[in-house]
PDB file of C-alpha atoms in Angstrom:
ATOM      1  CA  MET A   1       5.749 -22.445 -44.256  1.00  0.00           C
ATOM      2  CA  ALA A   2       5.051 -25.398 -41.904  1.00  0.00           C
ATOM      3  CA  TYR A   3       1.409 -26.822 -41.756  1.00  0.00           C
ATOM      4  CA  ILE A   4      -0.289 -24.686 -38.604  1.00  0.00           C
ATOM      5  CA  ASP A   5      -2.883 -25.908 -36.341  1.00  0.00           C
ATOM      6  CA  TYR A   6      -5.755 -23.220 -36.576  1.00  0.00           C
ATOM      7  CA  TYR A   7      -7.567 -25.097 -33.675  1.00  0.00           C
ATOM      8  CA  LYS A   8      -4.745 -24.808 -32.038  1.00  0.00           C
ATOM      9  CA  VAL A   9      -4.558 -21.436 -32.907  1.00  0.00           C
ATOM     10  CA  LEU A  10      -7.591 -20.215 -30.933  1.00  0.00           C
ATOM     11  CA  GLY A  11      -7.140 -23.348 -28.490  1.00  0.00           C
ATOM     12  CA  LEU A  12     -10.387 -24.734 -29.917  1.00  0.00           C
ATOM     13  CA  ASN A  13     -10.782 -28.632 -31.258  1.00  0.00           C
ATOM     14  CA  LYS A  14     -12.061 -29.769 -34.642  1.00  0.00           C
ATOM     15  CA  ASN A  15     -16.367 -30.067 -33.154  1.00  0.00           C
ATOM     16  CA  ALA A  16     -15.493 -26.325 -32.380  1.00  0.00           C
ATOM     17  CA  SER A  17     -18.692 -24.614 -33.987  1.00  0.00           C
ATOM     18  CA  GLN A  18     -18.889 -21.503 -35.513  1.00  0.00           C
ATOM     19  CA  ASP A  19     -20.121 -19.944 -32.632  1.00  0.00           C
ATOM     20  CA  ASP A  20     -17.358 -20.801 -30.791  1.00  0.00           C
ATOM     21  CA  ILE A  21     -14.365 -19.698 -33.264  1.00  0.00           C
ATOM     22  CA  LYS A  22     -16.016 -16.504 -32.782  1.00  0.00           C
ATOM     23  CA  LYS A  23     -15.872 -16.040 -29.165  1.00  0.00           C
ATOM     24  CA  ALA A  24     -12.481 -17.731 -29.800  1.00  0.00           C
ATOM     25  CA  TYR A  25     -11.194 -14.783 -32.099  1.00  0.00           C
ATOM     26  CA  ARG A  26     -12.362 -11.987 -29.724  1.00  0.00           C
ATOM     27  CA  LYS A  27     -10.969 -13.243 -26.915  1.00  0.00           C
ATOM     28  CA  LEU A  28      -7.550 -14.131 -28.397  1.00  0.00           C
ATOM     29  CA  ALA A  29      -7.543 -11.471 -30.840  1.00  0.00           C
ATOM     30  CA  ARG A  30      -8.086  -8.436 -27.725  1.00  0.00           C
ATOM     31  CA  LYS A  31      -5.718  -9.907 -25.556  1.00  0.00           C
ATOM     32  CA  HIS A  32      -2.839 -10.160 -28.786  1.00  0.00           C
ATOM     33  CA  HIS A  33      -3.925  -6.777 -30.020  1.00  0.00           C
ATOM     34  CA  PRO A  34      -0.567  -4.544 -30.471  1.00  0.00           C
ATOM     35  CA  ASP A  35      -1.741  -2.019 -28.643  1.00  0.00           C
ATOM     36  CA  LEU A  36      -1.551  -3.790 -25.735  1.00  0.00           C
ATOM     37  CA  ASN A  37       1.662  -5.297 -26.470  1.00  0.00           C
ATOM     38  CA  PRO A  38       3.380  -2.545 -27.862  1.00  0.00           C
ATOM     39  CA  ASN A  39       6.774  -3.387 -29.068  1.00  0.00           C
ATOM     40  CA  ASP A  40       6.527  -7.237 -28.766  1.00  0.00           C
ATOM     41  CA  LYS A  41       7.391  -9.109 -32.218  1.00  0.00           C
ATOM     42  CA  GLU A  42       5.856 -12.365 -31.157  1.00  0.00           C
ATOM     43  CA  ALA A  43       2.626 -10.850 -30.061  1.00  0.00           C
ATOM     44  CA  GLN A  44       2.490  -8.857 -33.837  1.00  0.00           C
ATOM     45  CA  LYS A  45       3.039 -12.390 -35.368  1.00  0.00           C
ATOM     46  CA  LEU A  46       0.367 -14.986 -33.216  1.00  0.00           C
ATOM     47  CA  PHE A  47      -1.972 -11.427 -33.991  1.00  0.00           C
ATOM     48  CA  GLN A  48      -1.581 -12.160 -37.360  1.00  0.00           C
ATOM     49  CA  GLN A  49      -1.981 -16.306 -36.519  1.00  0.00           C
ATOM     50  CA  ILE A  50      -4.720 -15.726 -34.810  1.00  0.00           C
ATOM     51  CA  ASN A  51      -6.227 -13.648 -37.522  1.00  0.00           C
ATOM     52  CA  GLU A  52      -5.690 -16.333 -40.072  1.00  0.00           C
ATOM     53  CA  ALA A  53      -7.196 -18.351 -38.183  1.00  0.00           C
ATOM     54  CA  ASN A  54     -10.556 -17.275 -37.480  1.00  0.00           C
ATOM     55  CA  GLU A  55      -9.962 -16.163 -41.772  1.00  0.00           C
ATOM     56  CA  VAL A  56     -10.330 -19.931 -42.371  1.00  0.00           C
ATOM     57  CA  LEU A  57     -12.353 -21.214 -39.819  1.00  0.00           C
ATOM     58  CA  SER A  58     -14.378 -18.787 -40.466  1.00  0.00           C
ATOM     59  CA  ASP A  59     -15.271 -19.839 -43.415  1.00  0.00           C
ATOM     60  CA  PRO A  60     -17.523 -22.791 -44.263  1.00  0.00           C
ATOM     61  CA  GLU A  61     -15.867 -23.765 -47.134  1.00  0.00           C
ATOM     62  CA  MET A  62     -12.532 -22.781 -46.427  1.00  0.00           C
ATOM     63  CA  ARG A  63     -12.723 -24.870 -43.262  1.00  0.00           C
ATOM     64  CA  ARG A  64     -13.529 -28.122 -44.806  1.00  0.00           C
ATOM     65  CA  LYS A  65     -10.515 -27.827 -47.930  1.00  0.00           C
ATOM     66  CA  TYR A  66      -8.023 -27.026 -44.479  1.00  0.00           C
ATOM     67  CA  ASP A  67      -9.453 -30.136 -42.665  1.00  0.00           C
ATOM     68  CA  GLN A  68     -10.056 -32.891 -45.340  1.00  0.00           C
ATOM     69  CA  TYR A  69      -6.136 -31.298 -46.687  1.00  0.00           C
ATOM     70  CA  GLY A  70      -4.506 -29.401 -43.895  1.00  0.00           C
ATOM     71  CA  GLU A  71      -2.417 -32.249 -42.485  1.00  0.00           C
ATOM     72  CA  GLN A  72      -1.754 -34.031 -45.870  1.00  0.00           C
ATOM     73  CA  TYR A  73      -0.419 -31.011 -48.017  1.00  0.00           C
ATOM     74  CA  GLY A  74       0.311 -28.626 -45.045  1.00  0.00           C
ATOM     75  CA  GLU A  75       1.021 -24.745 -46.221  1.00  0.00           C
ATOM     76  CA  ASN A  76      -0.546 -26.129 -49.827  1.00  0.00           C
ATOM     77  CA  TRP A  77      -4.361 -26.965 -48.586  1.00  0.00           C
ATOM     78  CA  LYS A  78      -6.219 -24.804 -50.842  1.00  0.00           C
ATOM     79  CA  GLN A  79      -4.656 -25.801 -53.737  1.00  0.00           C
ATOM     80  CA  ALA A  80      -5.314 -29.940 -52.525  1.00  0.00           C
ATOM     81  CA  GLU A  81      -8.529 -30.241 -53.981  1.00  0.00           C
ATOM     82  CA  GLU A  82      -7.874 -29.419 -57.193  1.00  0.00           C
ATOM     83  CA  PHE A  83      -4.616 -31.643 -57.918  1.00  0.00           C
ATOM     84  CA  GLU A  84      -6.338 -34.651 -56.054  1.00  0.00           C
ATOM     85  CA  LYS A  85      -8.955 -33.945 -59.227  1.00  0.00           C
ATOM     86  CA  SER A  86      -6.518 -33.798 -61.385  1.00  0.00           C
ATOM     87  CA  ARG A  87      -4.544 -36.355 -60.147  1.00  0.00           C
ATOM     88  CA  GLN A  88      -8.087 -38.570 -60.056  1.00  0.00           C
ATOM     89  CA  SER A  89      -8.047 -37.612 -64.311  1.00  0.00           C
ATOM     90  CA  GLN A  90      -5.189 -39.079 -64.767  1.00  0.00           C
ATOM     91  CA  GLY A  91      -6.167 -42.108 -64.229  1.00  0.00           C
ATOM     92  CA  GLN A  92      -8.749 -42.062 -65.432  1.00  0.00           C
ATOM     93  CA  ARG A  93      -6.583 -41.065 -69.134  1.00  0.00           C
ATOM     94  CA  GLN A  94      -4.759 -43.729 -68.071  1.00  0.00           C
ATOM     95  CA  TRP A  95      -7.312 -46.434 -67.472  1.00  0.00           C
ATOM     96  CA  SER A  96      -9.564 -45.481 -70.950  1.00  0.00           C
ATOM     97  CA  GLY A  97      -5.836 -46.255 -72.661  1.00  0.00           C
ATOM     98  CA  GLN A  98      -6.019 -42.486 -73.485  1.00  0.00           C
ATOM     99  CA  GLY A  99      -2.314 -41.388 -73.427  1.00  0.00           C
ATOM    100  CA  GLY A 100      -2.089 -39.597 -76.159  1.00  0.00           C
ATOM    101  CA  GLY A 101      -0.789 -35.556 -75.456  1.00  0.00           C
ATOM    102  CA  ASN A 102       1.083 -34.432 -72.068  1.00  0.00           C
ATOM    103  CA  ASP A 103      -1.082 -30.855 -72.129  1.00  0.00           C
ATOM    104  CA  TRP A 104      -3.981 -30.598 -69.855  1.00  0.00           C
ATOM    105  CA  GLY A 105      -5.501 -27.328 -69.383  1.00  0.00           C
ATOM    106  CA  GLU A 106      -3.100 -25.092 -66.932  1.00  0.00           C
ATOM    107  CA  PHE A 107      -0.238 -27.282 -66.121  1.00  0.00           C
ATOM    108  CA  THR A 108       1.638 -29.764 -68.320  1.00  0.00           C
ATOM    109  CA  PHE A 109       1.978 -32.924 -66.891  1.00  0.00           C
ATOM    110  CA  SER A 110       3.681 -36.445 -68.828  1.00  0.00           C
ATOM    111  CA  GLY A 111       2.467 -38.888 -66.535  1.00  0.00           C
ATOM    112  CA  GLY A 112       6.929 -39.299 -65.057  1.00  0.00           C
ATOM    113  CA  GLN A 113       8.224 -39.899 -62.035  1.00  0.00           C
ATOM    114  CA  GLY A 114      10.380 -37.121 -60.951  1.00  0.00           C
ATOM    115  CA  GLU A 115      13.271 -37.005 -58.937  1.00  0.00           C
ATOM    116  CA  GLU A 116      11.969 -37.360 -55.955  1.00  0.00           C
ATOM    117  CA  GLY A 117       8.829 -39.699 -56.365  1.00  0.00           C
ATOM    118  CA  PHE A 118       6.831 -37.197 -57.042  1.00  0.00           C
ATOM    119  CA  SER A 119       4.408 -36.847 -60.342  1.00  0.00           C
ATOM    120  CA  ASP A 120       5.073 -33.980 -63.141  1.00  0.00           C
ATOM    121  CA  PHE A 121       1.879 -32.712 -62.237  1.00  0.00           C
ATOM    122  CA  PHE A 122       2.436 -32.995 -58.570  1.00  0.00           C
ATOM    123  CA  GLU A 123       5.839 -30.708 -58.704  1.00  0.00           C
ATOM    124  CA  SER A 124       3.890 -27.892 -61.187  1.00  0.00           C
ATOM    125  CA  LEU A 125       1.503 -27.735 -58.701  1.00  0.00           C
ATOM    126  CA  PHE A 126       3.681 -27.050 -56.043  1.00  0.00           C
ATOM    127  CA  GLY A 127       6.701 -25.580 -57.816  1.00  0.00           C
ATOM    128  CA  ARG A 128       9.436 -27.750 -57.727  1.00  0.00           C
ATOM    129  CA  GLY A 129      11.662 -28.571 -60.966  1.00  0.00           C
ATOM    130  CA  ALA A 130      10.620 -24.812 -61.763  1.00  0.00           C
ATOM    131  CA  SER A 131      13.854 -25.028 -64.112  1.00  0.00           C
ATOM    132  CA  GLY A 132      16.103 -27.893 -64.968  1.00  0.00           C
ATOM    133  CA  SER A 133      17.430 -29.558 -68.487  1.00  0.00           C
ATOM    134  CA  SER A 134      14.564 -31.519 -68.868  1.00  0.00           C
ATOM    135  CA  GLY A 135      12.368 -29.974 -72.326  1.00  0.00           C
ATOM    136  CA  ARG A 136       9.171 -30.571 -70.720  1.00  0.00           C
ATOM    137  CA  ARG A 137       9.859 -28.796 -67.806  1.00  0.00           C
ATOM    138  CA  SER A 138      10.116 -25.412 -69.878  1.00  0.00           C
ATOM    139  CA  SER A 139       6.505 -24.922 -70.631  1.00  0.00           C
ATOM    140  CA  MET A 140       5.078 -25.534 -66.774  1.00  0.00           C
ATOM    141  CA  LYS A 141       2.929 -22.387 -65.311  1.00  0.00           C
ATOM    142  CA  PHE A 142       4.144 -21.210 -62.637  1.00  0.00           C
ATOM    143  CA  ARG A 143       2.537 -19.101 -59.552  1.00  0.00           C
ATOM    144  CA  GLY A 144       4.635 -15.446 -59.343  1.00  0.00           C
ATOM    145  CA  GLU A 145       5.908 -15.037 -56.159  1.00  0.00           C
ATOM    146  CA  ASP A 146       4.129 -12.788 -53.389  1.00  0.00           C
ATOM    147  CA  TYR A 147       4.353  -9.314 -51.805  1.00  0.00           C
ATOM    148  CA  GLN A 148       4.761  -7.991 -48.348  1.00  0.00           C
ATOM    149  CA  ALA A 149       4.438  -4.570 -47.738  1.00  0.00           C
ATOM    150  CA  GLU A 150       3.834  -2.103 -44.772  1.00  0.00           C
ATOM    151  CA  ILE A 151       1.241   1.235 -45.098  1.00  0.00           C
ATOM    152  CA  HIS A 152       1.502   3.565 -41.804  1.00  0.00           C
ATOM    153  CA  LEU A 153      -0.720   5.561 -41.446  1.00  0.00           C
ATOM    154  CA  ASN A 154      -2.030   7.540 -38.838  1.00  0.00           C
ATOM    155  CA  LEU A 155      -5.579   6.313 -35.890  1.00  0.00           C
ATOM    156  CA  THR A 156      -7.438   8.942 -37.942  1.00  0.00           C
ATOM    157  CA  ASP A 157      -7.204   7.988 -40.312  1.00  0.00           C
ATOM    158  CA  VAL A 158      -8.245   4.348 -40.669  1.00  0.00           C
ATOM    159  CA  ALA A 159     -11.011   6.281 -38.022  1.00  0.00           C
ATOM    160  CA  LYS A 160     -13.109   6.228 -41.778  1.00  0.00           C
ATOM    161  CA  THR A 161     -13.303   4.325 -44.113  1.00  0.00           C
ATOM    162  CA  HIS A 162     -10.748   6.244 -47.743  1.00  0.00           C
ATOM    163  CA  GLN A 163      -8.954   5.239 -50.465  1.00  0.00           C
ATOM    164  CA  GLN A 164      -5.328   5.187 -51.429  1.00  0.00           C
ATOM    165  CA  VAL A 165      -3.267   5.114 -54.866  1.00  0.00           C
ATOM    166  CA  LEU A 166      -0.356   2.371 -53.684  1.00  0.00           C
ATOM    167  CA  THR A 167       2.596   2.141 -56.696  1.00  0.00           C
ATOM    168  CA  VAL A 168       3.163  -1.351 -57.502  1.00  0.00           C
ATOM    169  CA  ASN A 169       5.176  -2.716 -60.364  1.00  0.00           C
ATOM    170  CA  GLY A 170       5.093   0.873 -61.821  1.00  0.00           C
ATOM    171  CA  LYS A 171       1.415   0.410 -61.290  1.00  0.00           C
ATOM    172  CA  LYS A 172      -0.627   2.411 -59.321  1.00  0.00           C
ATOM    173  CA  ILE A 173      -3.740   0.938 -57.759  1.00  0.00           C
ATOM    174  CA  ARG A 174      -5.521   2.621 -56.038  1.00  0.00           C
ATOM    175  CA  ILE A 175      -7.167   0.249 -52.852  1.00  0.00           C
ATOM    176  CA  THR A 176     -10.194   1.011 -50.267  1.00  0.00           C
ATOM    177  CA  ILE A 177      -8.787   0.602 -46.664  1.00  0.00           C
ATOM    178  CA  PRO A 178     -12.760   0.093 -44.600  1.00  0.00           C
ATOM    179  CA  ALA A 179     -12.394   1.345 -41.297  1.00  0.00           C
ATOM    180  CA  GLY A 180     -11.715   0.593 -37.979  1.00  0.00           C
ATOM    181  CA  VAL A 181      -8.530  -1.428 -39.592  1.00  0.00           C
ATOM    182  CA  ALA A 182      -5.556  -2.116 -37.216  1.00  0.00           C
ATOM    183  CA  ASN A 183      -2.467  -2.029 -36.003  1.00  0.00           C
ATOM    184  CA  GLY A 184      -0.448  -5.310 -36.885  1.00  0.00           C
ATOM    185  CA  GLN A 185      -3.654  -5.976 -39.701  1.00  0.00           C
ATOM    186  CA  VAL A 186      -2.453  -8.221 -43.279  1.00  0.00           C
ATOM    187  CA  ILE A 187      -5.170  -7.548 -46.004  1.00  0.00           C
ATOM    188  CA  LYS A 188      -4.363  -9.513 -49.043  1.00  0.00           C
ATOM    189  CA  LEU A 189      -4.739  -8.187 -52.695  1.00  0.00           C
ATOM    190  CA  LYS A 190      -5.395 -10.843 -55.156  1.00  0.00           C
ATOM    191  CA  GLY A 191      -3.414 -11.238 -58.509  1.00  0.00           C
ATOM    192  CA  HIS A 192      -0.883  -8.468 -57.300  1.00  0.00           C
ATOM    193  CA  GLY A 193       2.286  -9.530 -56.928  1.00  0.00           C
ATOM    194  CA  ALA A 194       4.242 -11.179 -59.404  1.00  0.00           C
ATOM    195  CA  GLN A 195       3.847 -12.233 -62.639  1.00  0.00           C
ATOM    196  CA  GLY A 196       3.765 -15.906 -63.010  1.00  0.00           C
ATOM    197  CA  VAL A 197       5.810 -17.650 -65.094  1.00  0.00           C
ATOM    198  CA  ASN A 198       4.468 -19.042 -68.687  1.00  0.00           C
ATOM    199  CA  GLY A 199       1.102 -17.667 -67.938  1.00  0.00           C
ATOM    200  CA  GLY A 200       0.480 -19.345 -64.692  1.00  0.00           C
ATOM    201  CA  PRO A 201      -1.090 -16.439 -62.072  1.00  0.00           C
ATOM    202  CA  ALA A 202       0.371 -13.817 -60.577  1.00  0.00           C
ATOM    203  CA  GLY A 203       0.822 -14.069 -56.787  1.00  0.00           C
ATOM    204  CA  ASP A 204      -0.439 -11.637 -54.048  1.00  0.00           C
ATOM    205  CA  LEU A 205       0.332  -8.701 -52.406  1.00  0.00           C
ATOM    206  CA  TYR A 206       0.168  -8.675 -48.226  1.00  0.00           C
ATOM    207  CA  ILE A 207      -0.411  -5.399 -46.878  1.00  0.00           C
ATOM    208  CA  THR A 208       0.490  -4.872 -43.289  1.00  0.00           C
ATOM    209  CA  PHE A 209      -0.889  -1.945 -41.846  1.00  0.00           C
ATOM    210  CA  VAL A 210       1.335   0.040 -38.921  1.00  0.00           C
ATOM    211  CA  ILE A 211      -0.798   2.527 -37.250  1.00  0.00           C
ATOM    212  CA  GLN A 212       0.725   5.460 -34.859  1.00  0.00           C
ATOM    213  CA  ASN A 213      -1.954   6.760 -32.423  1.00  0.00           C
ATOM    214  CA  ASN A 214      -1.611  10.743 -32.888  1.00  0.00           C
ATOM    215  CA  THR A 215      -4.722  11.080 -30.178  1.00  0.00           C
ATOM    216  CA  SER A 216      -5.712  11.890 -26.350  1.00  0.00           C
ATOM    217  CA  PHE A 217      -6.903   7.944 -26.486  1.00  0.00           C
ATOM    218  CA  LYS A 218      -6.269   4.823 -25.924  1.00  0.00           C
ATOM    219  CA  ARG A 219      -7.235   2.361 -28.507  1.00  0.00           C
ATOM    220  CA  VAL A 220      -8.786  -1.323 -27.087  1.00  0.00           C
ATOM    221  CA  GLY A 221      -9.582  -3.307 -29.787  1.00  0.00           C
ATOM    222  CA  ASP A 222     -12.796  -0.946 -30.790  1.00  0.00           C
ATOM    223  CA  ASP A 223     -12.874   1.004 -27.456  1.00  0.00           C
ATOM    224  CA  LEU A 224     -11.020   3.797 -26.651  1.00  0.00           C
ATOM    225  CA  ASN A 225      -9.759   5.229 -23.494  1.00  0.00           C
ATOM    226  CA  THR A 226      -9.120   8.221 -22.179  1.00  0.00           C
ATOM    227  CA  THR A 227      -8.918  11.164 -19.413  1.00  0.00           C
ATOM    228  CA  ALA A 228     -10.960  13.886 -18.265  1.00  0.00           C
ATOM    229  CA  THR A 229      -9.960  16.293 -14.929  1.00  0.00           C
ATOM    230  CA  ILE A 230     -12.565  18.266 -13.340  1.00  0.00           C
ATOM    231  CA  ASP A 231     -11.537  20.462 -10.008  1.00  0.00           C
ATOM    232  CA  LEU A 232     -12.829  19.382  -6.847  1.00  0.00           C
ATOM    233  CA  TYR A 233     -15.560  22.229  -6.430  1.00  0.00           C
ATOM    234  CA  THR A 234     -17.105  19.222  -9.530  1.00  0.00           C
ATOM    235  CA  ALA A 235     -16.022  16.641  -8.070  1.00  0.00           C
ATOM    236  CA  VAL A 236     -18.345  17.044  -3.829  1.00  0.00           C
ATOM    237  CA  LEU A 237     -21.067  19.249  -5.522  1.00  0.00           C
ATOM    238  CA  GLY A 238     -21.818  18.443  -9.366  1.00  0.00           C
ATOM    239  CA  GLY A 239     -21.953  20.112 -12.245  1.00  0.00           C
ATOM    240  CA  GLU A 240     -20.844  19.363 -15.767  1.00  0.00           C
ATOM    241  CA  THR A 241     -17.147  18.867 -17.728  1.00  0.00           C
ATOM    242  CA  THR A 242     -16.535  18.460 -21.814  1.00  0.00           C
ATOM    243  CA  VAL A 243     -14.740  15.697 -23.107  1.00  0.00           C
ATOM    244  CA  ASP A 244     -13.449  15.290 -26.928  1.00  0.00           C
ATOM    245  CA  THR A 245     -14.632  12.169 -28.963  1.00  0.00           C
ATOM    246  CA  LEU A 246     -13.500  11.157 -32.477  1.00  0.00           C
ATOM    247  CA  ASP A 247     -15.847  13.071 -33.676  1.00  0.00           C
ATOM    248  CA  GLY A 248     -16.606  16.504 -31.585  1.00  0.00           C
ATOM    249  CA  LYS A 249     -16.928  17.317 -27.916  1.00  0.00           C
ATOM    250  CA  VAL A 250     -19.609  16.199 -25.975  1.00  0.00           C
ATOM    251  CA  LYS A 251     -20.983  17.137 -22.260  1.00  0.00           C
ATOM    252  CA  LEU A 252     -20.819  14.962 -19.063  1.00  0.00           C
ATOM    253  CA  LYS A 253     -22.731  15.513 -16.387  1.00  0.00           C
ATOM    254  CA  ILE A 254     -21.217  14.184 -13.150  1.00  0.00           C
ATOM    255  CA  ASN A 255     -22.844  13.828 -10.036  1.00  0.00           C
ATOM    256  CA  PRO A 256     -22.227  14.811  -6.642  1.00  0.00           C
ATOM    257  CA  GLY A 257     -19.832  13.262  -4.708  1.00  0.00           C
ATOM    258  CA  THR A 258     -17.764  12.036  -8.252  1.00  0.00           C
ATOM    259  CA  GLN A 259     -14.548  10.020  -6.681  1.00  0.00           C
ATOM    260  CA  SER A 260     -11.016  10.453  -8.420  1.00  0.00           C
ATOM    261  CA  GLY A 261     -10.932   7.046 -10.814  1.00  0.00           C
ATOM    262  CA  THR A 262     -14.517   6.831 -10.915  1.00  0.00           C
ATOM    263  CA  LYS A 263     -15.178   5.721 -14.906  1.00  0.00           C
ATOM    264  CA  THR A 264     -18.201   6.264 -17.130  1.00  0.00           C
ATOM    265  CA  ARG A 265     -19.154   5.043 -20.626  1.00  0.00           C
ATOM    266  CA  LEU A 266     -20.709   6.188 -23.678  1.00  0.00           C
ATOM    267  CA  LYS A 267     -21.787   4.056 -25.750  1.00  0.00           C
ATOM    268  CA  GLY A 268     -21.108   4.193 -29.405  1.00  0.00           C
ATOM    269  CA  LYS A 269     -19.106   7.152 -29.354  1.00  0.00           C
ATOM    270  CA  GLY A 270     -15.244   4.878 -29.418  1.00  0.00           C
ATOM    271  CA  PHE A 271     -13.552   2.943 -32.722  1.00  0.00           C
ATOM    272  CA  PRO A 272     -15.155   1.970 -36.217  1.00  0.00           C
ATOM    273  CA  VAL A 273     -15.859  -2.190 -35.960  1.00  0.00           C
ATOM    274  CA  TYR A 274     -13.647  -2.862 -38.948  1.00  0.00           C
ATOM    275  CA  LYS A 275     -16.157  -3.920 -41.958  1.00  0.00           C
ATOM    276  CA  GLN A 276     -19.576  -3.332 -40.271  1.00  0.00           C
ATOM    277  CA  GLU A 277     -20.659  -0.028 -41.234  1.00  0.00           C
ATOM    278  CA  GLY A 278     -21.843   2.675 -38.514  1.00  0.00           C
ATOM    279  CA  LYS A 279     -21.209   0.010 -35.586  1.00  0.00           C
ATOM    280  CA  HIS A 280     -18.667   2.354 -33.105  1.00  0.00           C
ATOM    281  CA  GLY A 281     -17.289   0.334 -29.879  1.00  0.00           C
ATOM    282  CA  ASP A 282     -17.323   2.455 -27.250  1.00  0.00           C
ATOM    283  CA  LEU A 283     -15.357   5.491 -25.352  1.00  0.00           C
ATOM    284  CA  TYR A 284     -14.531   5.281 -21.605  1.00  0.00           C
ATOM    285  CA  VAL A 285     -14.278   8.069 -19.791  1.00  0.00           C
ATOM    286  CA  THR A 286     -11.678   8.363 -16.310  1.00  0.00           C
ATOM    287  CA  PHE A 287     -12.686  11.295 -14.258  1.00  0.00           C
ATOM    288  CA  GLU A 288      -9.668  12.705 -12.678  1.00  0.00           C
ATOM    289  CA  ILE A 289      -9.532  15.211  -9.708  1.00  0.00           C
ATOM    290  CA  LYS A 290      -7.823  18.368  -9.792  1.00  0.00           C
ATOM    291  CA  LEU A 291      -7.636  19.908  -5.813  1.00  0.00           C
ATOM    292  CA  PRO A 292      -7.264  23.537  -5.742  1.00  0.00           C
ATOM    293  CA  THR A 293      -3.551  25.902  -4.718  1.00  0.00           C
ATOM    294  CA  ASN A 294      -2.950  28.910  -3.815  1.00  0.00           C
ATOM    295  CA  LEU A 295      -5.836  28.714  -1.780  1.00  0.00           C
ATOM    296  CA  THR A 296      -7.021  32.690  -0.063  1.00  0.00           C
ATOM    297  CA  GLU A 297      -6.394  32.639   3.656  1.00  0.00           C
ATOM    298  CA  LYS A 298     -10.523  32.957   3.973  1.00  0.00           C
ATOM    299  CA  GLU A 299     -10.828  29.704   1.487  1.00  0.00           C
ATOM    300  CA  GLN A 300      -8.032  27.478   4.163  1.00  0.00           C
ATOM    301  CA  GLU A 301     -10.202  28.881   6.208  1.00  0.00           C
ATOM    302  CA  LEU A 302     -13.534  27.939   4.862  1.00  0.00           C
ATOM    303  CA  PHE A 303     -12.000  24.144   4.823  1.00  0.00           C
ATOM    304  CA  ARG A 304     -10.719  24.195   7.444  1.00  0.00           C
ATOM    305  CA  GLN A 305     -14.324  24.428   8.949  1.00  0.00           C
ATOM    306  CA  LEU A 306     -15.632  21.552   6.898  1.00  0.00           C
ATOM    307  CA  ALA A 307     -12.999  19.768   8.193  1.00  0.00           C
ATOM    308  CA  GLU A 308     -14.553  20.826  11.642  1.00  0.00           C
ATOM    309  CA  ILE A 309     -18.269  19.646  10.448  1.00  0.00           C
ATOM    310  CA  ASP A 310     -17.149  16.495   9.293  1.00  0.00           C
ATOM    311  CA  LYS A 311     -15.326  15.665  12.003  1.00  0.00           C
ATOM    312  CA  SER A 312     -18.617  16.368  13.792  1.00  0.00           C
ATOM    313  CA  LYS A 313     -20.404  14.670  12.149  1.00  0.00           C
ATOM    314  CA  SER A 314     -18.219  11.689  11.950  1.00  0.00           C
ATOM    315  CA  ASN A 315     -17.661  11.211  15.903  1.00  0.00           C
ATOM    316  CA  GLY A 316     -21.857  11.779  16.443  1.00  0.00           C
ATOM    317  CA  ARG A 317     -22.488   8.548  14.189  1.00  0.00           C
TER     318      ARG A 317
END
């Protein structure tokens, strides 16, 4: 994987503050959210990059390493600091004349140069030359491969924090899925990928969530949208109607003269906010007015009278 400029992904420069990063992430995550771009693979890819950029840049320590090593080491920037320290130690060891054995902790090191000009230590760190005719490479430790998986859930499933059991490499692992997970969101389970070679660390498991909307709500970020149908008489005279929410039904007051398309907000009745216990988005209810049908002659006459009254009022202005 090539180097990704996370600042460019979020539309920021390297001097951006944490507040700038947070605002840019929220704006772009909402714009490119898979719910708003169904079946758009490019939008899903960009949404994942936006999440990844936010994860790195919102963490001061990870951001420091990324800023320092990202352009030089590309996708391997996370391991670069360890490599730099070991390379310095190598130099100190050679300068002090301690050129004895070649076992340096986790890595096998001979101090030589590889065929492409890379030291054996560099190759062991970044995975070059995993096998070969040289006996010295056979004891190198390599990180295991990462695994990719999908979990398919309904929207109601991720409306609450719950646990699931997965089987990976024949082993069952129990994971906690926080409420508010988004469609297309990726989480990492460290150490649950393939086993390392020669005692190297295991890879990671990346899980992509595929969320199917099994409700009448439309999810936009942490907010929900729904439609409520009211009759003409309630719209004109006012009254009450009942609407569904994720946690039950609630009554809404209808003001006299409510127009079709009027929208009202129910604060805190939306979707749970990811990893923010007890916090929810809002529920937006749009009113649609249902006109009466199969009117009797008397009802039609009453409407004609109302129409005449309204016409007289208009002419009297």
